[in-house]
PDB file of C-alpha atoms in Angstrom:
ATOM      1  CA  UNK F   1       1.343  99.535 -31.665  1.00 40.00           C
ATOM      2  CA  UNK F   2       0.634  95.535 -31.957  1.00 40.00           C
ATOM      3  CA  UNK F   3      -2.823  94.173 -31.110  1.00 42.00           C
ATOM      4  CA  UNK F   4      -2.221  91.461 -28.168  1.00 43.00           C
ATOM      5  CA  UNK F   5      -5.874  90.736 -27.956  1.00 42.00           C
ATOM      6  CA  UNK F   6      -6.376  87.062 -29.536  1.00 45.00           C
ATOM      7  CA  UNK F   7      -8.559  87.688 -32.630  1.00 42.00           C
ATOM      8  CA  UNK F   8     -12.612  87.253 -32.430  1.00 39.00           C
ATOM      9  CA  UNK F   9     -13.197  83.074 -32.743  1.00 41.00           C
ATOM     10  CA  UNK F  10     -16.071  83.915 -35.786  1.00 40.00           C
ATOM     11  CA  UNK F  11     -13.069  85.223 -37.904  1.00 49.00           C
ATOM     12  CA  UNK F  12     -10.990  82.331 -37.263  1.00 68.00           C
ATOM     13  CA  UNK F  13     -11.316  79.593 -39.890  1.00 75.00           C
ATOM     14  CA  UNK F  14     -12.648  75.774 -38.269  1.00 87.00           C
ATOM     15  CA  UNK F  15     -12.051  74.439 -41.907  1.00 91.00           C
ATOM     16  CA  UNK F  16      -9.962  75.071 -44.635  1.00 93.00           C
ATOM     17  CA  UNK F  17      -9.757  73.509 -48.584  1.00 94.00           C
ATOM     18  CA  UNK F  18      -6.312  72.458 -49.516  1.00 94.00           C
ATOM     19  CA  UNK F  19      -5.778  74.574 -52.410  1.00 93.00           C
ATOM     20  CA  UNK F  20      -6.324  77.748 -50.028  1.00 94.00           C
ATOM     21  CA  UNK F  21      -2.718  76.829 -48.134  1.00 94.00           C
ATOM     22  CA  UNK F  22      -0.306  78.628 -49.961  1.00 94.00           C
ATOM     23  CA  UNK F  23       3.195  77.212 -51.616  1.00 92.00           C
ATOM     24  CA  UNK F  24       5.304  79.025 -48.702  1.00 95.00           C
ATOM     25  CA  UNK F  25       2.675  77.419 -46.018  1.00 94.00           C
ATOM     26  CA  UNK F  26       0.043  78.835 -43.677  1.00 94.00           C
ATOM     27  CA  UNK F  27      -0.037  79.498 -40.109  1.00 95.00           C
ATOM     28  CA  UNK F  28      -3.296  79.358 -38.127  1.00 94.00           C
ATOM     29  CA  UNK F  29      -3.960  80.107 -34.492  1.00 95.00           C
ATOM     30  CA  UNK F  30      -7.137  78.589 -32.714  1.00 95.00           C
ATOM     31  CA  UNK F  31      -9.249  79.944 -29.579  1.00 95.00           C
ATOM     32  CA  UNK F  32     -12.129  77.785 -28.676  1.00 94.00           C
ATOM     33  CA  UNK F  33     -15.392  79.423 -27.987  1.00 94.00           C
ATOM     34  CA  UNK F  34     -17.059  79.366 -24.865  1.00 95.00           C
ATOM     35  CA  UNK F  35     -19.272  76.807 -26.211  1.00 95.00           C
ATOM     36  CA  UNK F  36     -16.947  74.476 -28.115  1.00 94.00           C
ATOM     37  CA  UNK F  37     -15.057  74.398 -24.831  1.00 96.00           C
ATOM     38  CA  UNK F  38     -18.465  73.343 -23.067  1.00 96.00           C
ATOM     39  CA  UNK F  39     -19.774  71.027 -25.811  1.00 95.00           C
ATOM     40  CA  UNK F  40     -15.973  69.471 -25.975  1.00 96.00           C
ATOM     41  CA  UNK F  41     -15.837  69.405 -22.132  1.00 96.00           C
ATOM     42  CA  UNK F  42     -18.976  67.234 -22.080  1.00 96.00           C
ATOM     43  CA  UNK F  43     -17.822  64.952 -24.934  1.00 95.00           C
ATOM     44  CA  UNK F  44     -14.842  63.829 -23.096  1.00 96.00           C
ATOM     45  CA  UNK F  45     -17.008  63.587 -19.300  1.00 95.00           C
ATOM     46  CA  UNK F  46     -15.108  66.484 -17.844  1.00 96.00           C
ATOM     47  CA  UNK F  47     -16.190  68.816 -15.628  1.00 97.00           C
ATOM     48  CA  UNK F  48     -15.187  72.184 -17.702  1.00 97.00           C
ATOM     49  CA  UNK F  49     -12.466  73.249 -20.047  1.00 97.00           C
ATOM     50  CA  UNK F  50     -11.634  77.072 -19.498  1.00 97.00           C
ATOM     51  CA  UNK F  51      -9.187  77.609 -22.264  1.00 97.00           C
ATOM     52  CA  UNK F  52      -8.337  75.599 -25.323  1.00 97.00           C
ATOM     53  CA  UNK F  53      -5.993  77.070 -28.323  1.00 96.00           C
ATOM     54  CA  UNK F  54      -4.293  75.588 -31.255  1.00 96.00           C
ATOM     55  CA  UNK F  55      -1.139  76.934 -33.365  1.00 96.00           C
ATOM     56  CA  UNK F  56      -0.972  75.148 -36.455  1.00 96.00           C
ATOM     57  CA  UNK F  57       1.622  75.207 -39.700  1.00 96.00           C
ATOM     58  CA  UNK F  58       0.039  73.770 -42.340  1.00 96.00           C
ATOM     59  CA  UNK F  59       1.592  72.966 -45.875  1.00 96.00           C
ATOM     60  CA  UNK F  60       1.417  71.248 -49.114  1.00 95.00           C
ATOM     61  CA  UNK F  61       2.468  67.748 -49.662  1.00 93.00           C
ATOM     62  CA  UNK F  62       2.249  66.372 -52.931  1.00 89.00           C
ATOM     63  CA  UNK F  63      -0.313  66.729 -55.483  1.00 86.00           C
ATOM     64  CA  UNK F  64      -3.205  67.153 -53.491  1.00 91.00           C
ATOM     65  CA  UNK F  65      -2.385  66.379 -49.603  1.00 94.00           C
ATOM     66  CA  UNK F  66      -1.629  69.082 -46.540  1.00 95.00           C
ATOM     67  CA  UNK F  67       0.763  68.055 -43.431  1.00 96.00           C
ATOM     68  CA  UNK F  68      -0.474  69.713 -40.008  1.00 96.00           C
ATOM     69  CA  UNK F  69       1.810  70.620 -37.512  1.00 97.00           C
ATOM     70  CA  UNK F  70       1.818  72.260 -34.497  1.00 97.00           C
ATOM     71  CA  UNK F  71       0.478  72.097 -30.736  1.00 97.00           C
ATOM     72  CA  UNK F  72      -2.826  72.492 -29.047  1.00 97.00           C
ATOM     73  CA  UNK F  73      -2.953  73.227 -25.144  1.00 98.00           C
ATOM     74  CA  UNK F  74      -5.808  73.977 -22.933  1.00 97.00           C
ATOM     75  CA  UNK F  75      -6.415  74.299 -19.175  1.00 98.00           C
ATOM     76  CA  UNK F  76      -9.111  71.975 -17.816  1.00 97.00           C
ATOM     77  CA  UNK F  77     -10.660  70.452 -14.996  1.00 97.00           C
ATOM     78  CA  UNK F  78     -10.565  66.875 -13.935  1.00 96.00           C
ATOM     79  CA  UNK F  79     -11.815  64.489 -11.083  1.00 94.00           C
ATOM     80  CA  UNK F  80      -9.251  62.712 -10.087  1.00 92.00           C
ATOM     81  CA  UNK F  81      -9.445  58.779  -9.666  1.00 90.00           C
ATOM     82  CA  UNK F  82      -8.169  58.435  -5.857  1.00 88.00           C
ATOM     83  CA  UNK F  83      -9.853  61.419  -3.916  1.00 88.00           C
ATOM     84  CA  UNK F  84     -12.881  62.326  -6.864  1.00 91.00           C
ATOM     85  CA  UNK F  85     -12.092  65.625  -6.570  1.00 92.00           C
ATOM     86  CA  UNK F  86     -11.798  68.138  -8.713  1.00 95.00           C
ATOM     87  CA  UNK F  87      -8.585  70.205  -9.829  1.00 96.00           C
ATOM     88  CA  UNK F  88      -7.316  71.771 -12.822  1.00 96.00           C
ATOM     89  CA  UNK F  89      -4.620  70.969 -14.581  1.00 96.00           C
ATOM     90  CA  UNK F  90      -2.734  72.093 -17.975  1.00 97.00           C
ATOM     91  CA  UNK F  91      -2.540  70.163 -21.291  1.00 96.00           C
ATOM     92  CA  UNK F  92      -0.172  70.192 -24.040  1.00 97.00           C
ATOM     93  CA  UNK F  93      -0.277  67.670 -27.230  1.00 96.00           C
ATOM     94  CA  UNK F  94       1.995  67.921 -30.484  1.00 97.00           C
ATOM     95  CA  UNK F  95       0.078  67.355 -33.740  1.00 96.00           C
ATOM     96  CA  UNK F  96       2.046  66.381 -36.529  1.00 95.00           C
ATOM     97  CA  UNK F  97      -0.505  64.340 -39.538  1.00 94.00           C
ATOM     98  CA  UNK F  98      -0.384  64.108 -42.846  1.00 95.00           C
ATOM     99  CA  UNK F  99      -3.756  64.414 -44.599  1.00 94.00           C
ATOM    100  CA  UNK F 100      -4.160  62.897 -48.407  1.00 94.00           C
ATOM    101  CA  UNK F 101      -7.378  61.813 -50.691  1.00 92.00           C
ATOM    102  CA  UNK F 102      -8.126  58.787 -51.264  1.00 83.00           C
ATOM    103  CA  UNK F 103      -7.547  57.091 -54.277  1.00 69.00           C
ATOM    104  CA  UNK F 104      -8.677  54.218 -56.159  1.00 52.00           C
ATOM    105  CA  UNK F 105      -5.383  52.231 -55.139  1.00 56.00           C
ATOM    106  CA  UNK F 106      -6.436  52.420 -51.740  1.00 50.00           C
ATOM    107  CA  UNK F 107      -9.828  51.299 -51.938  1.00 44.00           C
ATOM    108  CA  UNK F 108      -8.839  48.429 -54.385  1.00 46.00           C
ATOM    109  CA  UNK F 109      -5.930  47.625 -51.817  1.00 49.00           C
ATOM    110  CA  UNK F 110      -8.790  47.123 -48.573  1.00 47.00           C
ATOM    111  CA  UNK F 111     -10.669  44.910 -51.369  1.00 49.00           C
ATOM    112  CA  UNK F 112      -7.601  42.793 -52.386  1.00 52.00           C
ATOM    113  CA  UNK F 113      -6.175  39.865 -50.174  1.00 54.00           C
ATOM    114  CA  UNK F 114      -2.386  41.016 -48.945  1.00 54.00           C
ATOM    115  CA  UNK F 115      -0.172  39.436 -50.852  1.00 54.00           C
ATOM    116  CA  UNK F 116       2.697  38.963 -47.590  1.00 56.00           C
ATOM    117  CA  UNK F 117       5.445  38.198 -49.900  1.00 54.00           C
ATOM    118  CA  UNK F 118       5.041  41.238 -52.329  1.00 53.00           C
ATOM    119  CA  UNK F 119       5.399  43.480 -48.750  1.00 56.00           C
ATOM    120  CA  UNK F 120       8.551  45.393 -47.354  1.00 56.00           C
ATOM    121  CA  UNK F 121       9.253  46.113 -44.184  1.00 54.00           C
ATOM    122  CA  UNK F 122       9.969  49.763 -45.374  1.00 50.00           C
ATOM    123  CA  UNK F 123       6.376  49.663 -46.610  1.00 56.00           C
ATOM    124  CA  UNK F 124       4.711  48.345 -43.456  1.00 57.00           C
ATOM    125  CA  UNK F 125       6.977  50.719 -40.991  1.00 58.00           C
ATOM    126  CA  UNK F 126       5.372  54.159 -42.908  1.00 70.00           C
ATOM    127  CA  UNK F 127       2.366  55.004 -41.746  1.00 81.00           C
ATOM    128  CA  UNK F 128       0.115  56.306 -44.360  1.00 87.00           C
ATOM    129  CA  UNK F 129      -1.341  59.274 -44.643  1.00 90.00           C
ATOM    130  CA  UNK F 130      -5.016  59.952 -43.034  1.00 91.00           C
ATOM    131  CA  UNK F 131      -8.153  60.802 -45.728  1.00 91.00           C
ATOM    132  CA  UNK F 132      -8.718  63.748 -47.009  1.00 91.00           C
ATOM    133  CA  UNK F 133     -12.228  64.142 -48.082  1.00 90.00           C
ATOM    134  CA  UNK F 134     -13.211  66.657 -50.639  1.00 91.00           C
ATOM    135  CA  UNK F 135      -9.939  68.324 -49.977  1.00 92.00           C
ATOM    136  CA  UNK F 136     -11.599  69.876 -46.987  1.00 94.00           C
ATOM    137  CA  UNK F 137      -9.287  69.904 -43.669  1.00 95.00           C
ATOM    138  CA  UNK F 138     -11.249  70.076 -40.756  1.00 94.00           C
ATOM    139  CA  UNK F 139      -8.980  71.690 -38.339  1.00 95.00           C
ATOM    140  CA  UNK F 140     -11.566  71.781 -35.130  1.00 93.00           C
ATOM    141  CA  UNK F 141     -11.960  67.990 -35.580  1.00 93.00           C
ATOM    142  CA  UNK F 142      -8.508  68.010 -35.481  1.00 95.00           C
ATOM    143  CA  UNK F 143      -7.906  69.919 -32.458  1.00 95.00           C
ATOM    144  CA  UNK F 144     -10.558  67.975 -30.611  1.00 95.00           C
ATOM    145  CA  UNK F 145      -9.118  64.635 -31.413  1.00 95.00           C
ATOM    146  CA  UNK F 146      -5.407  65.414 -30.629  1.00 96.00           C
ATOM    147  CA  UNK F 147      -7.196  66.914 -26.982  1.00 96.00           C
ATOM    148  CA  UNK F 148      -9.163  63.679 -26.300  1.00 96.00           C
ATOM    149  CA  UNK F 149      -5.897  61.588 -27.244  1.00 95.00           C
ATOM    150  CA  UNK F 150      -3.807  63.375 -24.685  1.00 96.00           C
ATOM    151  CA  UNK F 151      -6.132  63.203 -21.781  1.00 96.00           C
ATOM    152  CA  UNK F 152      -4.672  61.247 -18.847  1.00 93.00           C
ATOM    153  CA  UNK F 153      -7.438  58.038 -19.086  1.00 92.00           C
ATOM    154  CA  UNK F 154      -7.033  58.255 -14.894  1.00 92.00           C
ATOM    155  CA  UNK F 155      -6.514  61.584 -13.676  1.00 93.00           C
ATOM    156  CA  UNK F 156      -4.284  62.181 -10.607  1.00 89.00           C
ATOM    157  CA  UNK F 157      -4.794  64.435  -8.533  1.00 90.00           C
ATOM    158  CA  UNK F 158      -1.144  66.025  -7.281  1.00 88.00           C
ATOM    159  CA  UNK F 159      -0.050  65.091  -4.077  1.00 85.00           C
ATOM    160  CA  UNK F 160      -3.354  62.416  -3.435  1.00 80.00           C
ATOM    161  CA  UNK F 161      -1.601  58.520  -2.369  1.00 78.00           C
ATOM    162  CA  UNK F 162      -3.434  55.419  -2.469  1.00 69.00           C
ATOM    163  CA  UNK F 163      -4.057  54.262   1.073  1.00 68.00           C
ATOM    164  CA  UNK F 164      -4.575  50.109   0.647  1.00 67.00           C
ATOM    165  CA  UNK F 165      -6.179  48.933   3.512  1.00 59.00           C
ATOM    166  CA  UNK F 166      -5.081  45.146   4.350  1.00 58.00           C
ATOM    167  CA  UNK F 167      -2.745  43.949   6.201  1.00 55.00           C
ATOM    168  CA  UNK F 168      -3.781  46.333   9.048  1.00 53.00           C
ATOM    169  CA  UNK F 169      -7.232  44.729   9.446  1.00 47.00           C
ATOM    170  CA  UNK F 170      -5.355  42.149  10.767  1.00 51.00           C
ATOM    171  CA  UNK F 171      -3.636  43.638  13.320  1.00 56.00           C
ATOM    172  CA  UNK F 172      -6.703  45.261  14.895  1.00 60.00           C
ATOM    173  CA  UNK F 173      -9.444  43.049  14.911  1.00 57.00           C
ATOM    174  CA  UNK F 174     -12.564  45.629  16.048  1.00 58.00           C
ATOM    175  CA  UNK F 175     -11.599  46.580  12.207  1.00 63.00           C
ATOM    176  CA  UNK F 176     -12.645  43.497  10.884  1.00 70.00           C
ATOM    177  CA  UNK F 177     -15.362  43.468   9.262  1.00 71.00           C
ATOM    178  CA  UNK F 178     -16.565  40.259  10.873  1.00 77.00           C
ATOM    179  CA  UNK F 179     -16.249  41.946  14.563  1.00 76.00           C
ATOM    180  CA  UNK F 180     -18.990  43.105  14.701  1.00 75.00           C
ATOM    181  CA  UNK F 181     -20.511  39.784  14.136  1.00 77.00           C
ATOM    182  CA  UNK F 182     -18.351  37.978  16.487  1.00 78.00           C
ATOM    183  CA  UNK F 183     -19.209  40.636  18.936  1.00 77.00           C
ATOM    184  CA  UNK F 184     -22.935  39.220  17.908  1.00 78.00           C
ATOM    185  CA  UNK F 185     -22.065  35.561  18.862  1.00 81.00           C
ATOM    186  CA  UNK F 186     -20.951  36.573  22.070  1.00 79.00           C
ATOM    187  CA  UNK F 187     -23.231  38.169  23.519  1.00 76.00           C
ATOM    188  CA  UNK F 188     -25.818  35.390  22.807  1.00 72.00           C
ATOM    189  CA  UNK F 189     -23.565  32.615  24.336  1.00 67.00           C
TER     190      UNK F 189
END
């Protein structure tokens, strides 16, 4: 019979060194902890994240780099910009990143002036690969950035409109907001 529980968060790995992923690849599943769900919650000025999991593929690429690949979802709450109230909402972002160390080319490259003739189009339209330090991957960093990236900057609530109030003011003039001081004026006169 096949264990559906998800398996306890302290066995799960939140880092991993390179030369641990074998040749054929390795998969990795991620449940946040009640507290990395709180502590990521208040990092990105929400008002709770209930649920937050990661399935990852990760591989070898090249001598000493990893590509990750895979998606993280959670289910959060938000306060949405129209109404500032709260609902809750589900999340989905695709990860896909390759990871490689840094090498003396690259340093001496960010130390050299760019030589715009000697560059390709092919070489400016690849994006390189982000740093690897130590070899370590740090897959919770990873999960928490791809989450931040994919929040919606101004949450909507479903189903709240924008009411602009304008032109109406002008059609009813005890909703002016200089009646009331007309209304003053008179009754002096």
């Amino acid at each position: 019979m096949a264990d559906n529980h998800a398996p306890s968060p302290i066995s799960q790995p939140r880092r991993i060194l390179v030369t641990e992923i074998p040749p054929e690849g390795l998969e990795i599943k991620l449940f946040a902890t009640q507290d990395e769900c709180k502590t990521l919650a208040q990092l990105n000025d929400l008002p709770s994240i209930s649920a937050l999991t990661a399935d990852l593929r990760l591989t070898r690429w090249k001598a000493h780099g990893a590509i990750v690949r895979g998606e993280v979802k959670a289910r959060l709450t938000q306060i949405c910009v129209r109404s500032l109230e709260e609902f809750e909402t589900d999340l989905s972002s695709q990860i896909d990143l390759r990871l490689a160390p840094t090498t003396i080319e690259d340093a001496r490259q960010h130390q050299e002036p760019l030589d715009r003739d000697a560059l390709s189009l092919a070489a400016l339209s690849e994006d390189p690969p982000d740093p690897l330090i130590d070899g370590v991957i740090e897959l919770w960093a990873l999960v928490s950035e791809f989450l931040t990236l994919a929040l919606e900057p101004y949450p909507h609530k479903p189903g709240v409109e924008f009411k602009e109030l304008g032109p109406e003011s002008d059609k009813n003039p005890a909703s002016s907001p200089f009646a009331s001081l007309q209304a003053l004026i008179s009754k002096k006169n």
